[in-house]
Amino acid sequence: MVNKLVYLIFIAVTWLVYVGFTLPILLLFMSFGQSCHVAMIIVTVMTILFILVQRTFRGLHLINQLQKNI
């Protein structure tokens, strides 16, 4: 249970860091409201991709561990 909580906190912090980098860049080109909206969409997609890549590499690591044990 604690591992899942730590993972969710890590994902939330990752999302906030992405917003912190994306929002100022978008503010150069759009109004604040549009920037917030676009930044949340971009950051959510980036976070989902981050989770997918992380799970894919974890699966590959497990496959490699199984092959070493054979």
PDB file of C-alpha atoms in Angstrom:
ATOM      1  CA  MET A   1       0.000   0.000   0.000  1.00  0.00           C
ATOM      2  CA  VAL A   2       2.807   2.382   0.863  1.00  0.00           C
ATOM      3  CA  ASN A   3       4.534   1.632  -2.461  1.00  0.00           C
ATOM      4  CA  LYS A   4       1.398   2.626  -4.382  1.00  0.00           C
ATOM      5  CA  LEU A   5       1.099   5.852  -2.380  1.00  0.00           C
ATOM      6  CA  VAL A   6       4.738   6.727  -3.049  1.00  0.00           C
ATOM      7  CA  TYR A   7       4.234   5.949  -6.757  1.00  0.00           C
ATOM      8  CA  LEU A   8       1.136   8.176  -6.943  1.00  0.00           C
ATOM      9  CA  ILE A   9       2.977  11.009  -5.187  1.00  0.00           C
ATOM     10  CA  PHE A  10       5.873  10.585  -7.611  1.00  0.00           C
ATOM     11  CA  ILE A  11       3.497  10.782 -10.603  1.00  0.00           C
ATOM     12  CA  ALA A  12       1.782  13.869  -9.138  1.00  0.00           C
ATOM     13  CA  VAL A  13       5.131  15.594  -8.609  1.00  0.00           C
ATOM     14  CA  THR A  14       6.197  14.644 -12.132  1.00  0.00           C
ATOM     15  CA  TRP A  15       2.975  16.218 -13.443  1.00  0.00           C
ATOM     16  CA  LEU A  16       3.634  19.403 -11.449  1.00  0.00           C
ATOM     17  CA  VAL A  17       7.225  19.617 -12.712  1.00  0.00           C
ATOM     18  CA  TYR A  18       6.012  19.246 -16.290  1.00  0.00           C
ATOM     19  CA  VAL A  19       3.466  22.033 -15.684  1.00  0.00           C
ATOM     20  CA  GLY A  20       6.214  24.190 -14.197  1.00  0.00           C
ATOM     21  CA  PHE A  21       8.260  23.894 -17.364  1.00  0.00           C
ATOM     22  CA  THR A  22       5.426  23.977 -19.900  1.00  0.00           C
ATOM     23  CA  LEU A  23       3.290  26.838 -18.592  1.00  0.00           C
ATOM     24  CA  PRO A  24       5.918  29.620 -18.795  1.00  0.00           C
ATOM     25  CA  ILE A  25       6.809  28.639 -22.358  1.00  0.00           C
ATOM     26  CA  LEU A  26       3.160  28.698 -23.413  1.00  0.00           C
ATOM     27  CA  LEU A  27       2.636  32.060 -21.683  1.00  0.00           C
ATOM     28  CA  LEU A  28       4.984  33.575 -24.243  1.00  0.00           C
ATOM     29  CA  PHE A  29       2.534  32.696 -27.019  1.00  0.00           C
ATOM     30  CA  MET A  30      -0.962  32.646 -25.429  1.00  0.00           C
ATOM     31  CA  SER A  31      -3.089  34.186 -22.711  1.00  0.00           C
ATOM     32  CA  PHE A  32      -2.985  32.712 -19.202  1.00  0.00           C
ATOM     33  CA  GLY A  33      -6.273  30.821 -19.542  1.00  0.00           C
ATOM     34  CA  GLN A  34      -5.341  29.250 -22.849  1.00  0.00           C
ATOM     35  CA  SER A  35      -1.869  28.443 -21.541  1.00  0.00           C
ATOM     36  CA  CYS A  36      -3.268  26.635 -18.502  1.00  0.00           C
ATOM     37  CA  HIS A  37      -5.678  24.635 -20.622  1.00  0.00           C
ATOM     38  CA  VAL A  38      -3.092  23.617 -23.232  1.00  0.00           C
ATOM     39  CA  ALA A  39      -0.420  22.961 -20.576  1.00  0.00           C
ATOM     40  CA  MET A  40      -2.713  20.590 -18.661  1.00  0.00           C
ATOM     41  CA  ILE A  41      -3.496  18.653 -21.837  1.00  0.00           C
ATOM     42  CA  ILE A  42       0.162  18.420 -22.899  1.00  0.00           C
ATOM     43  CA  VAL A  43       1.357  17.522 -19.413  1.00  0.00           C
ATOM     44  CA  THR A  44      -1.301  14.850 -18.929  1.00  0.00           C
ATOM     45  CA  VAL A  45      -0.323  13.201 -22.216  1.00  0.00           C
ATOM     46  CA  MET A  46       3.384  13.396 -21.293  1.00  0.00           C
ATOM     47  CA  THR A  47       2.692  11.852 -17.877  1.00  0.00           C
ATOM     48  CA  ILE A  48       0.674   9.002 -19.414  1.00  0.00           C
ATOM     49  CA  LEU A  49       3.517   8.349 -21.872  1.00  0.00           C
ATOM     50  CA  PHE A  50       6.001   8.436 -18.975  1.00  0.00           C
ATOM     51  CA  ILE A  51       3.965   5.804 -17.113  1.00  0.00           C
ATOM     52  CA  LEU A  52       3.676   3.599 -20.231  1.00  0.00           C
ATOM     53  CA  VAL A  53       7.413   3.765 -20.934  1.00  0.00           C
ATOM     54  CA  GLN A  54       8.227   3.063 -17.298  1.00  0.00           C
ATOM     55  CA  ARG A  55       5.962  -0.001 -17.209  1.00  0.00           C
ATOM     56  CA  THR A  56       7.312  -1.229 -20.546  1.00  0.00           C
ATOM     57  CA  PHE A  57      10.902  -1.085 -19.318  1.00  0.00           C
ATOM     58  CA  ARG A  58       9.929  -2.776 -16.069  1.00  0.00           C
ATOM     59  CA  GLY A  59       8.353  -5.582 -18.110  1.00  0.00           C
ATOM     60  CA  LEU A  60      11.471  -5.852 -20.260  1.00  0.00           C
ATOM     61  CA  HIS A  61      13.615  -5.976 -17.129  1.00  0.00           C
ATOM     62  CA  LEU A  62      11.517  -8.847 -15.775  1.00  0.00           C
ATOM     63  CA  ILE A  63      11.821 -10.698 -19.091  1.00  0.00           C
ATOM     64  CA  ASN A  64      15.608 -10.255 -18.993  1.00  0.00           C
ATOM     65  CA  GLN A  65      15.727 -11.528 -15.407  1.00  0.00           C
ATOM     66  CA  LEU A  66      13.747 -14.621 -16.399  1.00  0.00           C
ATOM     67  CA  GLN A  67      16.064 -15.287 -19.342  1.00  0.00           C
ATOM     68  CA  LYS A  68      19.134 -15.030 -17.106  1.00  0.00           C
ATOM     69  CA  ASN A  69      17.625 -17.563 -14.672  1.00  0.00           C
ATOM     70  CA  ILE A  70      16.992 -20.112 -17.465  1.00  0.00           C
TER      71      ILE A  70
END
